[in-house]
GROMACS .gro file of C-alpha atoms in nm:
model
  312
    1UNK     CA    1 -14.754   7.255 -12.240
    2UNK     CA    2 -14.874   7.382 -12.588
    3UNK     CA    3 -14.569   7.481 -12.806
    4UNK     CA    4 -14.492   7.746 -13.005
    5UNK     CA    5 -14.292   7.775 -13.365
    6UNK     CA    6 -13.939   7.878 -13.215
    7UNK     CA    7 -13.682   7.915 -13.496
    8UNK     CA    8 -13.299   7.785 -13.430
    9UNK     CA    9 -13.102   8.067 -13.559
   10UNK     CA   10 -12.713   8.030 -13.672
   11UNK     CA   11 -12.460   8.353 -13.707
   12UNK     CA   12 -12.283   8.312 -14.033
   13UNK     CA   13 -11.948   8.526 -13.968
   14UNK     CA   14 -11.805   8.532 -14.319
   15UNK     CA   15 -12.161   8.717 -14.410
   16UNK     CA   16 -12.278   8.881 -14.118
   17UNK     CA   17 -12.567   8.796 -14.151
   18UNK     CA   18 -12.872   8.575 -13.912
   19UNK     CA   19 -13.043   8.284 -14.133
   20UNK     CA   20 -13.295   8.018 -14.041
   21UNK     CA   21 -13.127   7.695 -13.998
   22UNK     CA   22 -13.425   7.469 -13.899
   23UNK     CA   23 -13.782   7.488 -13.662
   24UNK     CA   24 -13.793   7.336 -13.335
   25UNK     CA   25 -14.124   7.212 -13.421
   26UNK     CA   26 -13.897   6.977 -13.694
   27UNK     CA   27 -13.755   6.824 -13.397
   28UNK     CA   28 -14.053   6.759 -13.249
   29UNK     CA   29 -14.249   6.600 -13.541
   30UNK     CA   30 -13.994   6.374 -13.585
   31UNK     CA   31 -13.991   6.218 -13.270
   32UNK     CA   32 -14.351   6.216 -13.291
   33UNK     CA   33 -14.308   6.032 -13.631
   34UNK     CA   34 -14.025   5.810 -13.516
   35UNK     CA   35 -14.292   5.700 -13.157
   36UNK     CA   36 -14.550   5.625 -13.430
   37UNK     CA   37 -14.367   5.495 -13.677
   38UNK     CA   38 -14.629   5.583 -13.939
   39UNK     CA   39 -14.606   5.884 -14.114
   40UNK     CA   40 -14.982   5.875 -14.171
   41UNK     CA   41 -15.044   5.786 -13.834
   42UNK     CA   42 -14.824   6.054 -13.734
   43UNK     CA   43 -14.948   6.358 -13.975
   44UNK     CA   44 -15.337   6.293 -13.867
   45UNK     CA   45 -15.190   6.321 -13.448
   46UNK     CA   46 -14.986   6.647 -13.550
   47UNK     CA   47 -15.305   6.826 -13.811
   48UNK     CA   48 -14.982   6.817 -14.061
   49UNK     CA   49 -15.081   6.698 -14.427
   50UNK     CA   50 -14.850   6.383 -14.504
   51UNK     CA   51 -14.637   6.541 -14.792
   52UNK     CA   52 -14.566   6.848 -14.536
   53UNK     CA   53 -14.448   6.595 -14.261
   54UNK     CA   54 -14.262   6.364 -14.507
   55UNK     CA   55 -14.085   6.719 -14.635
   56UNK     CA   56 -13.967   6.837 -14.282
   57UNK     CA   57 -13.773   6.484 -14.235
   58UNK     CA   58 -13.596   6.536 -14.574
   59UNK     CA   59 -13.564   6.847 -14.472
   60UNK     CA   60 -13.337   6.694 -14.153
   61UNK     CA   61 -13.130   6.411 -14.346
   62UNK     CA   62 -13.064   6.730 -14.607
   63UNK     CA   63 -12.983   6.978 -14.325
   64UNK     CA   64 -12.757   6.671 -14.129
   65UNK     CA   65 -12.642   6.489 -14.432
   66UNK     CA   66 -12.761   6.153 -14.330
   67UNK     CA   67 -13.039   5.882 -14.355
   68UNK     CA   68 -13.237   5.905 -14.050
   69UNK     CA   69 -13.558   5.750 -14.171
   70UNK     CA   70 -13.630   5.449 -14.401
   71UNK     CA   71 -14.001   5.426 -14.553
   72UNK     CA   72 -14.141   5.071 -14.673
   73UNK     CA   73 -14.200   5.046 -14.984
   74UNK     CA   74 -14.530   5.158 -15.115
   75UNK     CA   75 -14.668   5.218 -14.768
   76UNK     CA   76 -14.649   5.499 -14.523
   77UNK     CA   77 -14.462   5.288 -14.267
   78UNK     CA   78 -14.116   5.356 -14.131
   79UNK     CA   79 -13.783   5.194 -13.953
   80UNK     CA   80 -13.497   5.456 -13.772
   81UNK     CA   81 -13.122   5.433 -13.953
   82UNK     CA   82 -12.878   5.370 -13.693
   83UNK     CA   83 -12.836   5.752 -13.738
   84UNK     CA   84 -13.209   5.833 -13.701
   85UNK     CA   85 -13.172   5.651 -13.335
   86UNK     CA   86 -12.920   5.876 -13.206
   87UNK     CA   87 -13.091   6.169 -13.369
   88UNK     CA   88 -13.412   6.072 -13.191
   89UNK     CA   89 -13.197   6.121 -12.868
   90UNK     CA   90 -13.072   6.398 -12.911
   91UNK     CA   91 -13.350   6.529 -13.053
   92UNK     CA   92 -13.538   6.460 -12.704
   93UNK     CA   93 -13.256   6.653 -12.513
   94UNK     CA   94 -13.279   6.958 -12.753
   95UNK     CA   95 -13.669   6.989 -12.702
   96UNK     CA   96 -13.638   6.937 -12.325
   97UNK     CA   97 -13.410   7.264 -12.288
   98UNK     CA   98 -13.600   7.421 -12.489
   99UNK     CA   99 -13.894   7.385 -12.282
  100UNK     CA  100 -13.712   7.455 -11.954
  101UNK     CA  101 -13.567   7.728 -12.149
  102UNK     CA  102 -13.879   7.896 -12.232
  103UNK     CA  103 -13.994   7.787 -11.841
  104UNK     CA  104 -13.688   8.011 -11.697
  105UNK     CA  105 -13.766   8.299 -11.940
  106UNK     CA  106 -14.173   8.308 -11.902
  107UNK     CA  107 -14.052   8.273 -11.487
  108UNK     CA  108 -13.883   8.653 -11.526
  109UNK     CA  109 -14.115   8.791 -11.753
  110UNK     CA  110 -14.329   8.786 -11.495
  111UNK     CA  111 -14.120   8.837 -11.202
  112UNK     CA  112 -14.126   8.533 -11.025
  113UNK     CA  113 -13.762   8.516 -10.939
  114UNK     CA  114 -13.714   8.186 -11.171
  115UNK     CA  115 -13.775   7.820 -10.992
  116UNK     CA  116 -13.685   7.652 -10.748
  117UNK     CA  117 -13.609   7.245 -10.755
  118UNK     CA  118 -13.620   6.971 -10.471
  119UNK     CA  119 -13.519   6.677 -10.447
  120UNK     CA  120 -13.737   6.503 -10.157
  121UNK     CA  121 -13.715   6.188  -9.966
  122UNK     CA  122 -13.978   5.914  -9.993
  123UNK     CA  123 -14.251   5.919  -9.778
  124UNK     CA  124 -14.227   6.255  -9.696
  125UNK     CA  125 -14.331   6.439  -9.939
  126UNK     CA  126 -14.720   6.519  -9.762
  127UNK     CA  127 -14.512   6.637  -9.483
  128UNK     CA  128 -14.297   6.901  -9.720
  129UNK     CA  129 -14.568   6.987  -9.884
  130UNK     CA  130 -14.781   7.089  -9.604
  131UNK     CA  131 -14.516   7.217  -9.340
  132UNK     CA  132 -14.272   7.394  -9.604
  133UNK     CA  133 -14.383   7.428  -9.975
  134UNK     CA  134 -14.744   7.527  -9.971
  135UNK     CA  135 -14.680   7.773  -9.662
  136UNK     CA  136 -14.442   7.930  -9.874
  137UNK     CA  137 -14.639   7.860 -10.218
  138UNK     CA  138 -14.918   8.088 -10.080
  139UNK     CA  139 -14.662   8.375  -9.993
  140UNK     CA  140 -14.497   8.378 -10.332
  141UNK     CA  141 -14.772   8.219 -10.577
  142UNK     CA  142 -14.626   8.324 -10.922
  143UNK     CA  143 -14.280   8.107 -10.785
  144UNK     CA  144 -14.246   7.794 -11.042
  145UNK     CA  145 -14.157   7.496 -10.845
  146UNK     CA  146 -14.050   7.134 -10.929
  147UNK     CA  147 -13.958   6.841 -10.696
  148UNK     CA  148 -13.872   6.512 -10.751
  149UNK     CA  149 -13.881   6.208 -10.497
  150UNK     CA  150 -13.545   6.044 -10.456
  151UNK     CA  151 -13.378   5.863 -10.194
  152UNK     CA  152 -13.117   6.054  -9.999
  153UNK     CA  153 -12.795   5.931 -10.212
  154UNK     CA  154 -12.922   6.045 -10.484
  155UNK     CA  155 -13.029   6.375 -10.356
  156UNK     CA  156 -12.676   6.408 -10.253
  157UNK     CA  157 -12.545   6.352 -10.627
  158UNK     CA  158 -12.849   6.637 -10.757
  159UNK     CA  159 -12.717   6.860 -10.472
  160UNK     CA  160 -12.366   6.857 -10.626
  161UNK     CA  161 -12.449   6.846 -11.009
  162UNK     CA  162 -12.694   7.152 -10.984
  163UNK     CA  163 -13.015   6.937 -11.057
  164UNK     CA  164 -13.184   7.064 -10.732
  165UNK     CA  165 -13.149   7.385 -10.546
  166UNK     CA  166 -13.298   7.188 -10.212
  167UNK     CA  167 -13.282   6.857 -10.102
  168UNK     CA  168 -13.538   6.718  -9.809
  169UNK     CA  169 -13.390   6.416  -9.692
  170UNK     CA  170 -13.553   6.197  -9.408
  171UNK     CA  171 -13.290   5.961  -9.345
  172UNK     CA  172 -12.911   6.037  -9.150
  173UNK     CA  173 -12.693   6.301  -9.370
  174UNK     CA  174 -12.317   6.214  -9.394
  175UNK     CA  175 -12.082   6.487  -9.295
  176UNK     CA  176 -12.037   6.675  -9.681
  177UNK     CA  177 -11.818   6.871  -9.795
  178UNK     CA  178 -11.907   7.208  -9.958
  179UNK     CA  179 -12.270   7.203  -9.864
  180UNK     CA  180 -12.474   7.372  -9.557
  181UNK     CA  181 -12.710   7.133  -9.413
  182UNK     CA  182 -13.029   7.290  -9.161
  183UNK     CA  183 -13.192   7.033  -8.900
  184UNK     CA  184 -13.556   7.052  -8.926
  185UNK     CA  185 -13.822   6.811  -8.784
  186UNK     CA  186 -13.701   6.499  -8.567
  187UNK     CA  187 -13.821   6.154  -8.683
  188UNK     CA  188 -13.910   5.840  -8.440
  189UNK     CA  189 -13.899   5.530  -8.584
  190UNK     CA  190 -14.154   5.267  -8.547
  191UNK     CA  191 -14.204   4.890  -8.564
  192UNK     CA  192 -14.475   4.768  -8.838
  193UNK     CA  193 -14.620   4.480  -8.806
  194UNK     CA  194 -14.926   4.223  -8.916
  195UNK     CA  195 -15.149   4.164  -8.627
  196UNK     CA  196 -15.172   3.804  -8.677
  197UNK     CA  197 -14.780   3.721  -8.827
  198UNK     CA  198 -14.664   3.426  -8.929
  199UNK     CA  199 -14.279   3.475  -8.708
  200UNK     CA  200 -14.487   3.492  -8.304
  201UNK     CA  201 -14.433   3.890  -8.261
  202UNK     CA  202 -14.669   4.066  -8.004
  203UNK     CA  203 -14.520   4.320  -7.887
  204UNK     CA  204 -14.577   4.506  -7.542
  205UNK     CA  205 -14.656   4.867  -7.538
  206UNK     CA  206 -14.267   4.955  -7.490
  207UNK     CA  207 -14.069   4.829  -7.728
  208UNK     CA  208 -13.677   4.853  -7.736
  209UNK     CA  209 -13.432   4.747  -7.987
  210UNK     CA  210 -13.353   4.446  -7.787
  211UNK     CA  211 -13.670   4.312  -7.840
  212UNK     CA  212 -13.614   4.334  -8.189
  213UNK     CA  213 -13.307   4.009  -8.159
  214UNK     CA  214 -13.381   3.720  -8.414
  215UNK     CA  215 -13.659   3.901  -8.583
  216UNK     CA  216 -13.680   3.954  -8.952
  217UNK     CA  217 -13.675   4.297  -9.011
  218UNK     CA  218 -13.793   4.507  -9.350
  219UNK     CA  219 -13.607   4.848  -9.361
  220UNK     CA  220 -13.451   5.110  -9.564
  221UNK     CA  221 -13.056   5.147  -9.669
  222UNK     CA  222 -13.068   5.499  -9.484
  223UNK     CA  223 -13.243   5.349  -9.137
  224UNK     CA  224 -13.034   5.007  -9.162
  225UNK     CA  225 -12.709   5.248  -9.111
  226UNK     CA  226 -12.830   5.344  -8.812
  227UNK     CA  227 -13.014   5.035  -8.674
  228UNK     CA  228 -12.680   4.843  -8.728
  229UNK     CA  229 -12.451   5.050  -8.507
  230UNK     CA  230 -12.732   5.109  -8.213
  231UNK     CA  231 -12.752   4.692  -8.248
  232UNK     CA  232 -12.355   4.671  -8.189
  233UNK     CA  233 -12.408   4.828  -7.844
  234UNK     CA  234 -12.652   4.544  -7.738
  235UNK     CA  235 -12.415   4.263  -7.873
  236UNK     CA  236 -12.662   4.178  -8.186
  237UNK     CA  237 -12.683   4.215  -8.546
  238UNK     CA  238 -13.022   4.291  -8.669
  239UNK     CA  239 -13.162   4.022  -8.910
  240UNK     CA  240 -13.243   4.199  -9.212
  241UNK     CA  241 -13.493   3.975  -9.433
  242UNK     CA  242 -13.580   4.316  -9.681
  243UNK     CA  243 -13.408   4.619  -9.745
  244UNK     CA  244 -13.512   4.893  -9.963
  245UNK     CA  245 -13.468   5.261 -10.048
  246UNK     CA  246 -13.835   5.343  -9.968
  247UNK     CA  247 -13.985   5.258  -9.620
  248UNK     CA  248 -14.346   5.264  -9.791
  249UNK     CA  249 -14.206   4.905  -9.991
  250UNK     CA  250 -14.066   4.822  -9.681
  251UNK     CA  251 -14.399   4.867  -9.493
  252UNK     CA  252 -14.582   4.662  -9.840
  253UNK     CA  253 -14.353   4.379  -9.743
  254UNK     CA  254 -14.412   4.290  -9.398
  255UNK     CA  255 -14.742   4.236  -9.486
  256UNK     CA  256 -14.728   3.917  -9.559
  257UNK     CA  257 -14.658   3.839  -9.206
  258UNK     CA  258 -14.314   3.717  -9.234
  259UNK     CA  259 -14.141   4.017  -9.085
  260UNK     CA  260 -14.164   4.358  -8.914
  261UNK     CA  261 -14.102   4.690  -9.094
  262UNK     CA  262 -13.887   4.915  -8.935
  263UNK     CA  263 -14.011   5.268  -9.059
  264UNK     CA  264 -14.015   5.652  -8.974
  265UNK     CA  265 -14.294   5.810  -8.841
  266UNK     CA  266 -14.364   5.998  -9.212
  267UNK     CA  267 -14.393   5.648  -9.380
  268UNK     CA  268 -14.640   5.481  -9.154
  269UNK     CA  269 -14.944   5.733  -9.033
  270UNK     CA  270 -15.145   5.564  -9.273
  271UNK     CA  271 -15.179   5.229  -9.231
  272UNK     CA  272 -15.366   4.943  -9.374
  273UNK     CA  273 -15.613   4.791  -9.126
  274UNK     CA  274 -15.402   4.447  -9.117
  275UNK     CA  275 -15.086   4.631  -8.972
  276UNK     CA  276 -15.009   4.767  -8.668
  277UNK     CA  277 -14.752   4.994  -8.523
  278UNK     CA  278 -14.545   5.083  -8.204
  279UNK     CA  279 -14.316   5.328  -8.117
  280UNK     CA  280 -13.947   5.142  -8.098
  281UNK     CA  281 -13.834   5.351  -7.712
  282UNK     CA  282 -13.452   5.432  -7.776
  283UNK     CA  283 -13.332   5.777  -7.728
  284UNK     CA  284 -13.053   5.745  -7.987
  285UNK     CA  285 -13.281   5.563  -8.222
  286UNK     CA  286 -13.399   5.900  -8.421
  287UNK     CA  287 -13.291   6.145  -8.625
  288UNK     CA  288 -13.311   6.519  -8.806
  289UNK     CA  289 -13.476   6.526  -9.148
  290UNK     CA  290 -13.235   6.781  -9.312
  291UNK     CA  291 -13.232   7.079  -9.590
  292UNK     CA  292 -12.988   7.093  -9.757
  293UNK     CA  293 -12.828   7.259 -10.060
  294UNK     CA  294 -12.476   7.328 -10.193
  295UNK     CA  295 -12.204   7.586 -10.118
  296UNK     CA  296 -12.068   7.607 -10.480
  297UNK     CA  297 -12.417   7.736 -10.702
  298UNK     CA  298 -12.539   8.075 -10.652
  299UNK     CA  299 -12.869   8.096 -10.566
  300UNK     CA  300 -13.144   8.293 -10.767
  301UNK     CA  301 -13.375   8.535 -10.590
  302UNK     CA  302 -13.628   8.261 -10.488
  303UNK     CA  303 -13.396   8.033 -10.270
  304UNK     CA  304 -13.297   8.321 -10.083
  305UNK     CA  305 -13.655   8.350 -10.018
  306UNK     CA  306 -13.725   8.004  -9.939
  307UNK     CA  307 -13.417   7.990  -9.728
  308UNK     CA  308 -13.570   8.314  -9.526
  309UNK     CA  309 -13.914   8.185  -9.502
  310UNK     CA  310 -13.720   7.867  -9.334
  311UNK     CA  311 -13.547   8.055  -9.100
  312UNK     CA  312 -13.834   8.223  -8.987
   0.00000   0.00000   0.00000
């Protein structure tokens, strides 16, 4: 995003009074300088003329007290102080906020109810996207969204520190505490496997668990959970030969012919010609993908929209 000359203002209390401290934009040259680690290099990718560049980093060890750059000796090259490395940082962290900062503001200037964050499973992100997000997208266009694609622990953890409004998870939810959780779309699960494999599989056109006995299986953390107990009630531990968070790598790895991906339906429509896939017939063998979001944070005007348009 382009940026803007923002100053950082401090409130002196003996004298009343407002007085510039330092520019963002010093924050950001530096870590510009500090990636390039020429300050030539670096004044000719900012438009800055050297002496104004070199000035804003004295500027920084003046307004801080410390060292934060060394410069070779009669060239423009340069080295971080032990100082300048944590400065760089938290210089990072101060820009970032800024930026989301300026997001947030810009989002209720022009009354778009802020953003809203999710954290998605792998592999089903097309599925969000088109069932959920761009439905909704097209009823509230000025909405800023963001989503990233974690597995399902970890949506649990940005569920409970406030890092996501949403979470979209595609594999079985733990009971948790504090949080309301909203069964969506059911997923089947589905044997992937190389048409001519290395380990004699050929499956029929039914396929059950049992079938499944002595063969090396690729699978996810989340869908291992449940394979493993379902197993228990046939008398057999599954024979795990690659376990993963994402059922895509999963997928990736049984082609080599060595073993069969186990995978939900969202991680294997699209298939490589090599691969094959059948549908594994076990009514317990399924689950719920799951919205969910936390009891604790109040939610701004657009989840209560999203969480509307769900119900709906």
């Amino acid at each position: 995003m382009a940026t803007t000359k923002r100053k950082i203002l401090y409130f002196d209390i003996k004298n009343k009074i407002l007085f510039d401290v330092m520019d963002f934009e010093f924050y950001r040259n530096f870590i510009t300088v500090a990636e390039t680690g020429n300050l030539t290099a670096a004044a000719n990718k900012l438009s800055l003329a050297q002496p104004a560049l070199s000035n804003q980093i004295k500027t920084l060890e003046r307004h801080y007290g410390v060292k934060l750059m060394e410069t070779s000796r009669g060239r423009h090259n340069i080295s971080l102080t032990e100082a300048g490395v944590d400065f760089l940082t938290k210089a990072r962290l101060i820009c970032e906020q800024e930026e989301n900062i300026t997001i947030d503001m810009q989002n209720y200037k022009q009354e778009t109810n802020g953003k809203l964050r999710f954290a998605v499973s792998y592999g089903v992100v097309p599925i969000f996207l088109k069932n959920y997000l761009q439905p909704f997208s097209k009823l509230y266009p000025k909405i800023n969204f963001q989503l990233l694609e974690i597995p399902a622990n970890e949506q649990i953890t940005a569920i409970r520190n406030n890092t996501a409004d949403f979470a979209y998870a595609n594999a079985p939810m733990p009971n948790m505490e504090n949080c309301t959780c909203k069964k969506l779309d059911w997923e089947n699960f589905y044997v992937v496997y190389k048409k001519k494999n290395n380990i004699n599989f050929q499956p029929k056109q039914t396929l059950h668990l049992t079938d499944l006995k002595n063969i090396p299986i690729s699978t996810t953390y989340g869908c291992y959970t449940l394979l493993r107990e379902l197993c228990k009630k046939y008398n057999f531990v599954p024979k795990i030969a690659f376990i993963s968070n994402n059922g895509n790598t999963g997928i990736q790895f049984a082609e080599n012919g060595n073993s069969v991906a186990i995978a939900s339906n969202s991680c294997c429509q699209f298939l490589p010609p090599q691969l094959e896939k059948v549908l594994i017939k076990d009514k317990d063998f399924k689950f719920e993908q799951t919205l969910f979001w936390s009891n604790l944070h109040g939610q701004n005007n657009a989840a209560k929209l999203f969480l509307k348009f769900i119900g709906e």
